[in-house]
XYZ file of C-alpha atoms in Angstrom:
731
model
C 0.026 0.024 -0.013
C 1.492 3.294 -1.170
C 2.186 5.875 1.284
C -0.022 8.909 1.085
C 1.906 11.891 -0.078
C 2.014 14.606 2.363
C 0.224 17.596 0.879
C 2.471 20.605 0.433
C 1.025 23.978 1.181
C 0.334 25.898 -1.903
C 3.169 28.304 -2.813
C 2.240 31.895 -2.610
C 2.468 33.916 -5.741
C 5.302 36.472 -5.532
C 4.246 39.939 -4.927
C 4.660 42.223 -7.929
C 6.601 45.239 -6.754
C 5.388 48.441 -8.243
C 8.004 50.321 -10.278
C 9.458 53.177 -8.291
C 8.111 56.555 -9.429
C 11.621 57.748 -10.137
C 12.068 54.862 -12.657
C 8.780 55.668 -14.266
C 9.762 59.310 -14.682
C 13.089 58.256 -16.083
C 11.413 55.936 -18.571
C 9.099 58.779 -19.620
C 12.229 60.978 -20.198
C 14.015 58.292 -22.125
C 10.990 57.929 -24.366
C 11.631 61.424 -25.732
C 14.966 60.240 -27.195
C 13.152 57.834 -29.522
C 10.957 60.543 -31.022
C 12.893 61.724 -34.056
C 10.120 63.910 -35.333
C 9.597 65.661 -31.997
C 13.284 66.447 -31.764
C 13.393 67.742 -35.281
C 10.400 70.124 -34.689
C 11.691 71.239 -31.354
C 15.206 71.954 -32.635
C 13.778 73.985 -35.501
C 11.390 75.955 -33.261
C 14.035 76.701 -30.630
C 16.571 77.757 -33.335
C 14.009 80.106 -34.918
C 12.842 81.487 -31.625
C 16.375 82.302 -30.509
C 16.536 84.907 -33.274
C 12.836 85.940 -33.306
C 13.949 89.276 -31.686
C 15.905 90.174 -34.770
C 12.764 90.072 -37.150
C 12.257 93.840 -36.819
C 15.946 94.736 -37.273
C 17.290 96.958 -40.007
C 20.344 96.576 -42.220
C 23.745 96.738 -40.516
C 27.492 96.677 -41.197
C 28.290 95.010 -44.507
C 24.658 94.696 -45.553
C 25.229 97.862 -47.649
C 27.995 96.074 -49.640
C 25.781 93.118 -50.595
C 22.209 94.503 -50.419
C 21.534 98.240 -49.897
C 24.136 99.752 -52.225
C 24.924 96.738 -54.470
C 24.144 97.641 -58.019
C 23.541 94.097 -58.995
C 21.367 93.007 -55.993
C 19.197 96.112 -56.352
C 18.285 95.142 -59.935
C 16.508 92.023 -58.625
C 16.512 89.150 -61.239
C 18.119 91.541 -63.829
C 21.263 91.659 -61.748
C 21.993 87.878 -61.885
C 24.555 88.191 -64.642
C 26.644 90.542 -62.725
C 26.267 88.596 -59.529
C 27.488 85.333 -61.096
C 29.982 86.975 -63.413
C 31.923 89.409 -61.245
C 33.721 89.644 -58.000
C 31.377 90.024 -55.025
C 32.675 93.568 -54.234
C 32.180 94.861 -57.887
C 28.452 95.461 -57.294
C 29.328 97.834 -54.544
C 32.461 99.503 -55.642
C 31.757 99.521 -59.318
C 35.091 97.980 -60.362
C 37.766 95.558 -59.258
C 39.162 97.258 -56.183
C 42.286 96.020 -54.379
C 40.614 95.552 -51.049
C 41.218 92.021 -50.002
C 43.873 89.470 -51.055
C 42.569 86.831 -53.536
C 39.223 88.573 -54.099
C 35.804 87.287 -53.047
C 33.334 85.269 -55.102
C 30.162 84.309 -53.325
C 27.238 84.733 -55.781
C 24.717 82.246 -54.293
C 23.814 84.298 -51.238
C 23.770 87.571 -53.371
C 21.490 85.778 -55.680
C 19.086 85.102 -52.776
C 19.253 88.835 -51.831
C 18.481 89.789 -55.462
C 15.447 87.351 -55.454
C 14.210 88.915 -52.219
C 14.461 92.386 -53.880
C 12.308 91.118 -56.822
C 9.741 89.463 -54.604
C 9.493 91.609 -51.450
C 11.380 94.825 -52.223
C 9.797 98.067 -53.380
C 10.805 100.157 -56.487
C 13.366 102.688 -55.386
C 12.401 106.273 -55.644
C 14.288 109.573 -55.219
C 13.392 112.442 -52.849
C 10.915 113.773 -55.378
C 9.089 110.448 -55.804
C 10.677 109.612 -59.227
C 11.512 106.031 -59.870
C 15.272 105.347 -59.550
C 16.980 103.441 -62.528
C 20.537 102.470 -63.373
C 22.465 103.915 -66.368
C 20.790 101.347 -68.629
C 17.331 102.342 -67.562
C 16.677 99.295 -65.454
C 14.486 99.659 -62.332
C 16.293 99.648 -58.919
C 14.747 98.206 -55.733
C 14.866 98.970 -52.084
C 15.071 95.857 -49.874
C 12.886 94.608 -47.059
C 15.146 93.845 -44.058
C 12.385 92.251 -41.968
C 11.891 89.562 -44.677
C 15.689 88.955 -44.881
C 15.965 88.526 -41.157
C 13.120 86.028 -41.133
C 14.782 84.131 -43.906
C 17.990 84.019 -42.104
C 16.312 82.589 -39.028
C 14.537 79.986 -40.999
C 17.681 78.850 -42.745
C 19.434 78.730 -39.413
C 16.628 76.371 -38.143
C 16.924 74.114 -41.196
C 20.734 74.064 -40.631
C 20.303 72.911 -37.097
C 17.814 70.141 -38.144
C 20.315 68.839 -40.935
C 23.021 68.895 -38.314
C 20.952 66.674 -36.058
C 20.106 64.217 -38.943
C 23.746 64.073 -39.913
C 25.030 63.273 -36.440
C 22.319 60.624 -36.131
C 23.405 59.018 -39.458
C 27.119 59.311 -38.558
C 26.793 57.437 -35.222
C 23.992 55.060 -36.125
C 26.188 52.007 -36.689
C 28.361 52.583 -33.579
C 25.810 53.432 -30.928
C 23.402 50.438 -30.517
C 21.370 52.141 -27.801
C 19.070 54.319 -29.897
C 18.205 56.567 -26.919
C 21.873 57.410 -26.597
C 22.160 58.014 -30.323
C 19.258 60.540 -30.234
C 20.669 62.075 -27.116
C 24.038 62.675 -28.753
C 22.641 64.081 -31.960
C 20.222 66.192 -30.007
C 22.779 67.679 -27.712
C 25.189 68.505 -30.552
C 22.495 70.281 -32.470
C 21.092 72.157 -29.513
C 24.460 73.365 -28.280
C 25.149 74.571 -31.802
C 21.810 76.264 -32.117
C 22.159 78.175 -28.877
C 25.727 79.305 -29.136
C 26.090 83.078 -28.889
C 29.052 83.243 -31.325
C 26.562 82.691 -34.120
C 24.818 86.010 -33.553
C 27.022 87.668 -36.066
C 26.144 85.142 -38.784
C 22.351 85.070 -38.132
C 21.468 88.481 -36.754
C 23.386 90.243 -39.463
C 21.773 89.603 -42.950
C 25.023 89.462 -44.734
C 26.087 86.570 -42.535
C 23.767 84.296 -44.656
C 26.938 83.240 -46.524
C 28.050 81.457 -43.357
C 24.628 79.830 -42.867
C 24.459 78.676 -46.499
C 27.977 77.338 -46.839
C 27.489 75.283 -43.642
C 23.997 74.091 -44.660
C 25.235 73.093 -47.988
C 28.355 71.381 -46.717
C 26.576 69.396 -43.922
C 23.811 68.414 -46.358
C 26.370 67.074 -48.674
C 28.060 65.070 -45.940
C 24.620 63.801 -44.813
C 23.575 62.838 -48.358
C 26.862 61.095 -48.941
C 26.321 58.902 -45.875
C 22.827 58.039 -47.150
C 24.274 57.027 -50.502
C 26.598 54.550 -48.726
C 23.858 53.268 -46.431
C 21.202 52.917 -49.027
C 22.716 51.294 -52.188
C 19.386 51.307 -54.037
C 19.297 55.054 -53.879
C 22.982 55.724 -54.159
C 23.018 57.748 -57.276
C 20.049 59.857 -56.136
C 21.754 60.698 -52.827
C 25.191 61.049 -54.451
C 23.793 63.550 -57.010
C 22.146 65.499 -54.166
C 25.337 65.610 -52.249
C 27.248 66.984 -55.138
C 24.556 69.646 -55.650
C 24.606 70.569 -52.072
C 28.339 70.849 -52.203
C 28.108 73.330 -55.085
C 25.585 75.424 -53.129
C 28.147 75.575 -50.304
C 31.049 76.377 -52.651
C 29.162 79.204 -54.338
C 28.034 80.604 -50.938
C 31.612 80.753 -49.508
C 34.996 79.235 -50.330
C 35.274 77.827 -46.767
C 33.413 74.625 -47.990
C 36.688 73.367 -49.455
C 37.766 71.380 -46.299
C 34.756 69.172 -46.897
C 36.639 67.529 -49.778
C 38.642 65.859 -46.853
C 35.979 65.804 -44.163
C 33.374 63.777 -46.143
C 35.719 60.832 -46.807
C 37.123 61.184 -43.305
C 33.589 60.723 -41.880
C 33.492 57.330 -43.836
C 36.860 56.357 -42.309
C 35.690 57.038 -38.758
C 32.076 55.784 -38.982
C 31.796 53.321 -41.897
C 34.731 51.080 -41.154
C 33.629 48.506 -43.737
C 34.762 50.859 -46.512
C 38.311 50.288 -47.681
C 40.736 53.104 -48.570
C 40.019 52.530 -52.260
C 36.457 53.360 -51.815
C 37.264 56.328 -49.659
C 39.395 57.606 -52.480
C 36.592 57.018 -54.990
C 34.249 59.069 -52.735
C 36.831 61.842 -52.648
C 37.109 62.285 -56.399
C 33.622 63.840 -57.084
C 34.097 66.530 -54.464
C 37.673 67.288 -55.796
C 36.236 67.632 -59.364
C 33.334 69.844 -58.085
C 35.875 72.093 -56.244
C 37.937 72.348 -59.388
C 34.962 73.233 -61.490
C 34.016 75.871 -59.005
C 37.514 77.324 -58.572
C 38.864 77.137 -62.122
C 35.642 77.253 -64.134
C 33.731 79.988 -62.293
C 35.618 81.689 -59.506
C 38.874 82.657 -61.170
C 37.343 83.688 -64.423
C 35.066 86.080 -62.626
C 37.798 87.417 -60.252
C 40.640 87.288 -62.797
C 43.879 85.538 -63.267
C 45.998 88.802 -63.592
C 46.955 89.007 -59.911
C 45.685 92.471 -59.534
C 43.614 91.752 -56.382
C 46.391 92.138 -53.974
C 45.452 94.835 -51.514
C 47.578 97.898 -50.863
C 49.612 98.031 -47.659
C 46.996 99.286 -45.337
C 46.365 98.342 -41.583
C 42.588 97.849 -42.124
C 43.404 95.174 -44.734
C 46.472 93.710 -43.122
C 46.537 93.526 -39.322
C 50.171 92.364 -39.269
C 51.671 95.723 -39.773
C 53.428 98.156 -37.368
C 54.743 101.629 -37.427
C 58.424 102.082 -37.748
C 60.607 105.173 -38.448
C 60.978 105.978 -42.113
C 64.341 106.412 -43.872
C 64.090 110.158 -43.436
C 63.966 109.710 -39.675
C 61.101 112.273 -39.568
C 58.122 110.264 -40.294
C 56.818 106.695 -39.626
C 55.796 104.106 -42.139
C 54.040 100.741 -41.715
C 56.271 97.636 -42.024
C 55.339 93.982 -41.714
C 55.536 92.160 -38.391
C 58.513 89.923 -37.636
C 57.838 86.234 -37.854
C 57.682 86.103 -34.073
C 55.162 88.887 -33.867
C 53.040 87.526 -36.669
C 52.761 83.968 -35.463
C 52.562 85.046 -31.846
C 49.521 87.275 -32.743
C 47.964 84.433 -34.804
C 48.315 82.026 -31.830
C 46.992 84.686 -29.482
C 43.768 84.785 -31.542
C 43.574 81.046 -31.514
C 43.414 81.144 -27.753
C 40.763 83.872 -27.928
C 38.620 81.599 -30.207
C 38.852 78.747 -27.725
C 37.966 81.096 -24.864
C 34.917 82.450 -26.728
C 33.711 78.937 -27.596
C 33.673 78.040 -23.911
C 32.796 81.407 -22.453
C 31.286 83.661 -25.224
C 31.494 86.895 -23.387
C 32.001 89.760 -24.091
C 31.085 89.756 -27.808
C 31.899 92.365 -30.360
C 31.618 92.735 -34.114
C 35.124 94.251 -34.318
C 38.448 92.582 -33.692
C 40.402 94.966 -35.933
C 43.670 96.551 -35.007
C 44.327 97.380 -32.294
C 41.712 95.525 -30.323
C 44.006 92.568 -29.978
C 46.965 94.417 -28.685
C 45.167 96.809 -26.398
C 45.947 100.270 -25.168
C 49.528 99.527 -24.366
C 50.130 98.609 -28.127
C 51.865 95.383 -27.099
C 52.285 92.858 -29.884
C 52.131 89.172 -28.809
C 55.283 87.278 -29.743
C 56.292 83.563 -29.661
C 58.248 84.277 -26.532
C 55.181 85.457 -24.490
C 54.169 82.992 -21.781
C 50.531 83.138 -22.678
C 51.224 82.508 -26.353
C 53.537 79.632 -25.409
C 50.693 78.089 -23.334
C 48.195 78.413 -26.278
C 50.798 76.769 -28.502
C 51.292 73.858 -26.040
C 47.383 73.519 -25.748
C 47.036 73.144 -29.440
C 50.013 70.780 -29.768
C 48.261 68.668 -27.132
C 44.960 68.693 -29.041
C 46.848 67.714 -32.189
C 48.460 64.758 -30.502
C 45.195 63.696 -28.901
C 43.544 63.932 -32.236
C 46.196 61.888 -34.018
C 45.977 59.154 -31.476
C 42.255 59.101 -31.824
C 42.473 59.086 -35.669
C 44.493 55.906 -35.484
C 41.859 54.235 -33.389
C 38.962 55.922 -35.202
C 37.672 57.493 -31.967
C 34.716 59.827 -32.464
C 36.361 62.598 -30.366
C 39.243 62.678 -32.855
C 36.740 63.336 -35.707
C 35.248 66.333 -33.746
C 38.778 67.820 -33.215
C 39.830 67.285 -36.847
C 36.447 68.797 -38.077
C 37.231 71.871 -35.946
C 40.819 72.035 -37.159
C 40.020 71.551 -40.838
C 37.148 74.149 -40.939
C 39.209 76.556 -38.803
C 42.372 76.279 -41.104
C 40.944 78.395 -43.810
C 40.228 81.430 -41.462
C 43.179 80.804 -39.053
C 45.563 83.331 -40.670
C 48.235 80.569 -40.543
C 48.314 79.600 -44.222
C 47.175 82.938 -45.788
C 45.900 86.350 -44.542
C 42.253 86.899 -44.274
C 42.376 90.810 -43.733
C 41.599 90.964 -39.969
C 42.845 89.394 -36.773
C 39.665 87.455 -36.066
C 35.854 87.470 -36.249
C 33.084 85.682 -34.399
C 31.622 84.566 -37.754
C 34.759 82.632 -38.483
C 33.785 80.246 -35.615
C 30.338 79.446 -37.238
C 31.398 76.289 -38.995
C 34.276 75.138 -36.563
C 31.769 75.387 -33.589
C 30.147 72.212 -35.038
C 33.255 70.307 -33.986
C 33.140 72.008 -30.548
C 29.479 71.273 -30.141
C 30.014 67.517 -30.949
C 32.968 67.312 -28.634
C 30.942 68.807 -25.864
C 28.108 66.441 -26.508
C 30.414 63.460 -26.533
C 31.678 64.724 -23.148
C 28.098 64.731 -21.799
C 27.535 61.274 -23.137
C 30.779 60.109 -21.406
C 29.392 61.619 -18.220
C 26.167 59.689 -18.572
C 27.986 56.415 -19.068
C 30.093 57.022 -16.044
C 27.123 57.406 -13.661
C 26.761 54.594 -11.135
C 23.162 53.915 -12.219
C 24.289 53.523 -15.790
C 26.824 50.681 -15.587
C 25.257 48.240 -17.875
C 22.999 50.549 -19.874
C 21.912 54.209 -19.575
C 18.826 54.160 -17.444
C 18.975 57.700 -15.875
C 19.259 60.598 -18.321
C 18.804 63.272 -15.617
C 22.435 64.263 -15.136
C 23.142 64.489 -18.863
C 19.837 66.264 -19.477
C 20.367 68.847 -16.844
C 23.901 69.476 -18.002
C 22.751 70.023 -21.497
C 19.927 72.292 -20.469
C 22.042 74.333 -18.155
C 24.687 75.101 -20.690
C 22.165 75.537 -23.538
C 20.042 77.892 -21.382
C 23.167 80.087 -20.544
C 24.154 80.205 -24.266
C 20.405 80.867 -25.274
C 20.296 83.793 -22.733
C 23.383 85.311 -24.079
C 22.193 84.935 -27.699
C 18.843 86.593 -27.073
C 20.565 89.320 -25.037
C 23.171 89.949 -27.802
C 20.727 90.113 -30.751
C 19.386 93.697 -30.057
C 22.897 95.116 -30.451
C 22.628 94.177 -34.258
C 19.542 96.353 -34.684
C 21.384 98.846 -36.897
C 24.812 100.415 -37.390
C 24.254 103.053 -34.735
C 23.185 100.488 -31.977
C 25.900 97.949 -32.947
C 28.761 100.373 -33.112
C 27.916 102.376 -30.046
C 27.401 99.131 -28.075
C 30.654 97.352 -29.205
C 32.914 100.365 -28.710
C 32.654 99.543 -24.983
C 34.170 96.111 -25.748
C 36.602 97.238 -28.431
C 37.823 100.705 -27.388
C 41.131 100.193 -29.053
C 39.813 99.092 -32.530
C 40.756 101.931 -35.012
C 37.974 100.702 -37.408
C 35.266 100.753 -34.735
C 36.270 104.162 -33.430
C 36.019 105.376 -37.005
C 32.630 103.780 -37.430
C 31.137 105.274 -34.144
C 32.327 108.628 -35.326
C 30.464 108.214 -38.625
C 27.144 107.053 -37.067
C 27.261 109.812 -34.493
C 27.664 112.468 -37.245
C 24.613 110.851 -38.987
C 22.787 111.205 -35.781
C 22.837 115.051 -35.823
C 21.085 115.318 -39.204
C 17.812 115.260 -37.296
C 16.533 119.000 -37.785
C 14.537 118.676 -34.492
C 17.676 118.007 -32.293
C 18.628 120.944 -30.162
C 21.924 122.705 -30.943
C 23.365 121.923 -27.601
C 22.752 118.201 -28.111
C 24.226 118.281 -31.590
C 27.408 119.902 -30.300
C 27.690 117.224 -27.474
C 27.308 114.366 -29.977
C 29.845 116.045 -32.431
C 32.424 116.551 -29.764
C 32.052 112.786 -28.986
C 32.257 111.896 -32.616
C 35.399 114.020 -33.064
C 36.945 112.287 -29.999
C 36.312 108.764 -31.593
C 37.800 110.015 -34.799
C 40.919 111.347 -33.019
C 41.224 107.950 -31.123
C 41.170 106.166 -34.453
C 43.867 108.367 -35.723
C 45.993 107.837 -32.618
C 45.574 104.068 -33.169
C 46.263 104.405 -37.070
C 47.870 107.693 -37.949
C 47.433 107.218 -41.711
C 43.731 106.317 -41.408
C 42.389 108.530 -44.124
C 38.698 107.793 -43.305
C 39.243 108.806 -39.727
C 40.884 112.077 -40.822
C 37.958 112.806 -43.196
C 35.457 112.135 -40.297
C 37.315 114.413 -37.875
C 37.349 117.135 -40.508
C 33.729 116.677 -41.047
C 33.042 116.978 -37.297
C 34.967 120.165 -37.109
C 32.918 121.528 -40.006
C 29.477 120.660 -38.310
C 30.748 122.226 -34.996
C 31.916 125.319 -36.992
C 28.439 125.688 -38.486
C 26.904 125.422 -35.069
C 29.183 128.115 -33.682
C 28.422 130.310 -36.750
C 24.681 130.052 -35.902
C 25.552 131.144 -32.383
C 27.349 134.153 -33.657
C 30.645 132.868 -32.415
C 32.571 133.737 -35.561
C 36.143 133.476 -34.348
C 35.516 130.006 -32.833
C 33.849 128.924 -36.017
C 36.845 130.007 -38.120
C 39.196 128.041 -35.840
C 37.036 124.940 -36.354
C 36.944 125.455 -40.157
C 40.796 125.748 -40.177
C 41.054 122.573 -38.103
C 38.865 120.832 -40.689
C 41.101 122.040 -43.550
C 44.077 120.700 -41.711
C 42.518 117.255 -41.411
C 41.619 117.212 -45.093
C 45.198 118.239 -45.890
C 46.451 115.144 -43.926
C 44.265 112.990 -46.130
C 45.937 114.415 -49.170
C 49.300 113.550 -47.692
C 48.375 109.854 -47.188
C 46.117 109.469 -50.194
C 46.123 112.271 -52.797
C 43.590 110.612 -54.969
C 40.977 110.097 -52.237
C 37.526 110.557 -54.014
C 35.999 112.574 -51.211
C 38.716 114.864 -49.907
C 38.183 117.777 -52.474
C 34.446 117.837 -51.821
C 35.025 118.003 -48.143
C 37.586 120.638 -48.386
C 35.301 122.700 -50.686
C 32.752 122.663 -47.911
C 35.263 123.912 -45.295
C 36.614 126.761 -47.390
C 33.132 127.726 -48.454
C 31.880 127.802 -44.851
C 34.837 129.713 -43.751
C 34.241 132.279 -46.581
C 30.620 132.753 -45.471
C 31.761 133.563 -41.891
C 34.425 135.949 -43.098
C 32.003 137.717 -45.449
C 28.596 137.643 -43.598
C 29.768 137.748 -40.011
C 33.038 139.679 -40.044
C 32.611 141.802 -43.216
C 36.080 140.688 -44.523
C 34.975 140.568 -48.114
C 38.358 140.041 -49.881
C 39.376 137.256 -47.421
C 36.028 135.652 -48.102
C 36.624 135.871 -51.875
C 40.035 134.218 -51.487
C 38.455 131.244 -49.630
C 35.711 131.003 -52.184
C 38.321 130.860 -54.971
C 39.900 127.865 -53.177
C 36.559 126.239 -52.920
C 35.910 126.934 -56.672
C 39.128 125.379 -57.688
C 38.653 122.271 -55.498
C 35.189 121.669 -56.876
C 36.117 122.305 -60.423
C 33.353 124.992 -60.486
C 30.616 122.400 -59.752
C 29.630 123.350 -56.287
C 26.351 125.264 -56.411
C 26.677 126.896 -52.987
C 30.165 128.159 -53.662
C 29.018 129.669 -57.021
C 26.023 131.378 -55.294
C 28.230 132.979 -52.526
C 30.813 134.061 -55.202
C 27.953 135.834 -57.058
C 26.846 137.407 -53.934
C 30.346 138.502 -52.927
C 31.128 140.045 -56.297
C 27.691 141.751 -56.350
C 28.343 143.301 -52.870
C 31.841 144.303 -54.121
C 30.188 146.123 -56.968
C 31.563 143.789 -59.767
C 28.356 142.975 -61.496
C 30.064 141.282 -64.454
C 31.808 138.673 -62.181
C 28.683 138.338 -60.114
C 26.623 137.493 -63.269
C 29.265 135.046 -64.426
C 29.066 132.974 -61.245
C 25.359 133.162 -60.959
C 25.191 131.903 -64.587
C 27.334 128.987 -63.601
C 25.104 128.253 -60.638
C 22.125 128.409 -62.781
C 23.497 125.814 -65.098
C 23.601 123.431 -62.177
C 20.054 124.401 -60.939
C 18.140 125.860 -63.846
C 15.037 126.866 -61.986
C 16.531 128.128 -58.682
C 14.487 131.209 -57.905
C 17.291 132.879 -55.722
C 19.762 132.629 -58.558
C 17.296 133.952 -61.081
C 16.532 136.859 -58.829
C 20.160 137.631 -58.284
C 20.919 137.497 -61.944
C 18.252 140.049 -62.523
C 19.842 142.298 -59.956
C 23.411 141.695 -61.367
C 22.380 142.466 -64.919
C 20.437 145.538 -63.806
C 23.475 146.859 -62.019
C 25.586 145.983 -65.088
C 23.185 147.844 -67.377
C 23.372 150.858 -65.073
C 27.168 150.750 -65.327
C 27.192 150.788 -69.104
C 26.326 147.333 -69.896
C 23.899 148.425 -72.500
C 20.635 147.069 -73.864
C 21.869 143.467 -73.834
C 22.331 143.523 -70.008
C 19.005 145.312 -69.610
C 17.347 142.615 -71.762
C 18.923 139.850 -69.710
C 17.779 141.430 -66.420
C 14.234 141.618 -67.767
C 14.390 137.963 -68.892
C 15.526 136.776 -65.567
C 12.953 138.915 -63.808
C 10.182 137.355 -65.788
C 11.546 133.838 -65.042
C 11.610 134.143 -61.243
C 8.251 135.888 -61.146
C 6.753 133.017 -63.115
C 7.899 130.654 -60.458
C 6.838 132.663 -57.514
C 5.801 136.397 -57.906
C 5.719 136.840 -54.137
C 9.354 135.690 -53.618
C 11.102 137.764 -50.856
C 14.905 137.355 -50.976
C 15.190 138.800 -47.472
C 13.595 135.710 -46.062
C 15.696 133.147 -47.770
C 19.185 134.492 -48.097
């Protein structure tokens, strides 16, 4: 008989432990990293909103060169032949000017500006409301800066999205955890989008060339990867990549490094491709660059080598003053090698500092902002320069070691170095010490390196040993840095509202920039043109303007533009003193203006503006001498100088000469100069009235019937215009 089995008590079902609330929250956060569309929309919206406060801005800085005063851009679509067939500066200067070494050929962005003129601009009109046309009778347009700023912000948002997608495609085979992949791409794109160094490129309309060259280059890199990853659509993506690369090249020459960077991205992230295939992928981009350079750029700019700029500090920052052979004057001579490369390395350190800590920002790093008030030139023996050199050597060694092992951080470093090389001043001069816009493309390498650092931080967390479960630390690190950058970006944008706002803001950061002091003087003098401004306020502004011009001259003694502006300031101050019946003070100011203009003639005798400005100074001085001090002969002498300087084409000089000779009872000479003035302004009622008086006086002095007939003719003409004309109220 079998033994009865002892019944076992039933096993209790294990209790299901509810997931901790923290883990539930973490899972919800991690879920975001698998939503590609959400991230794309968010990145675009954030990028656009960062520059939403620029949508009401006006034109600023170099916008006049490429938009406002560019003869090709202002023609709309009819200007395309000039845009694509000439140096970028020809549309502004009207000829091939020796301004920058190597010339500039960036037709694509100018073409977009011309299209905006055609679609959104208004037909340009003069002060009388007449349509403005060029010498060939073609209609000119005035632009719409609000539309242009909006387009810049939209293009910037598209660039950030393409950058996100490219990073996703780059790291897709390497990072199996898709949440980490999305996090890395999102972090790179967000850090790039928020970085304040980009304000110059986005908030300034002309900066579109930086946006477009980067957008085209990154799109070419992205589609190249798609061509490798999707063999069935290889030719479609490859064709798109070449087309995008052409857009980049025609936007700005700084796309050239992508000839190397695109195959290098395959080396790092598509290890299955051999060196033979890397070489094959390099060929189309080399051919595209050759077609651009030799087929379009050089024929447009010219092969004759006439684009080398003159020796001028504003075009070559690596110059210094040294005693001339005569021992009495000073001339500019090139830096020594130690000074040149010391200054170059110093700026490299400044770029790194601004990438990490973008404050303070300025649009102007021209001489002598870098050297400062002490006029010290960094050399290769300076401790700080040596430290910067060692830092970059360490980066180079780190990048080389990572290159051999195909480490992603090495790709970020090489991307930075390759895109920075063309603006580094190491291989060829770029015309200035440095500029924030030059970091636009290299900052992608910095953003990727930073995102990789955050990713490494995530992986090092105790809770993330086997896989990343907790994104909080990485997310908060990303948001903290991005928020700081975003605040600085939004805070910086208002400075780019217009020239006046930008220059008067940035002079506080760059007080030792000759170019910026010159610019501030100019915008301040434009400010006093407001007829409602009180005279005392005008004088205060003019004194400030003269001070900035003087500072520019102190920094750059042969700066002809600064000499001109200082002279103009003296003229305006003299006119105010004349209105206050302070004749002697006015004369001193006019003499100071003439002295400034004479300095311009010393440094640049062929300056196109100096004779016009000097004409005004002598003319105003003559008016004070004649009308305020009753020194008629001295006034006539000054007017004769003004007449010679203006080649007899200054209306006011001719009018005053006629009056002076009329008062001096020389009606024949008075009539002569009034006749010359009438040739310039045929229906000027004051001149017609004075001609009647001059010929009447001439007739009374024996001029005969001919003089009397002319007097009657001019009398009829002015009465036909306004029979109630009273010269006492207008002269």
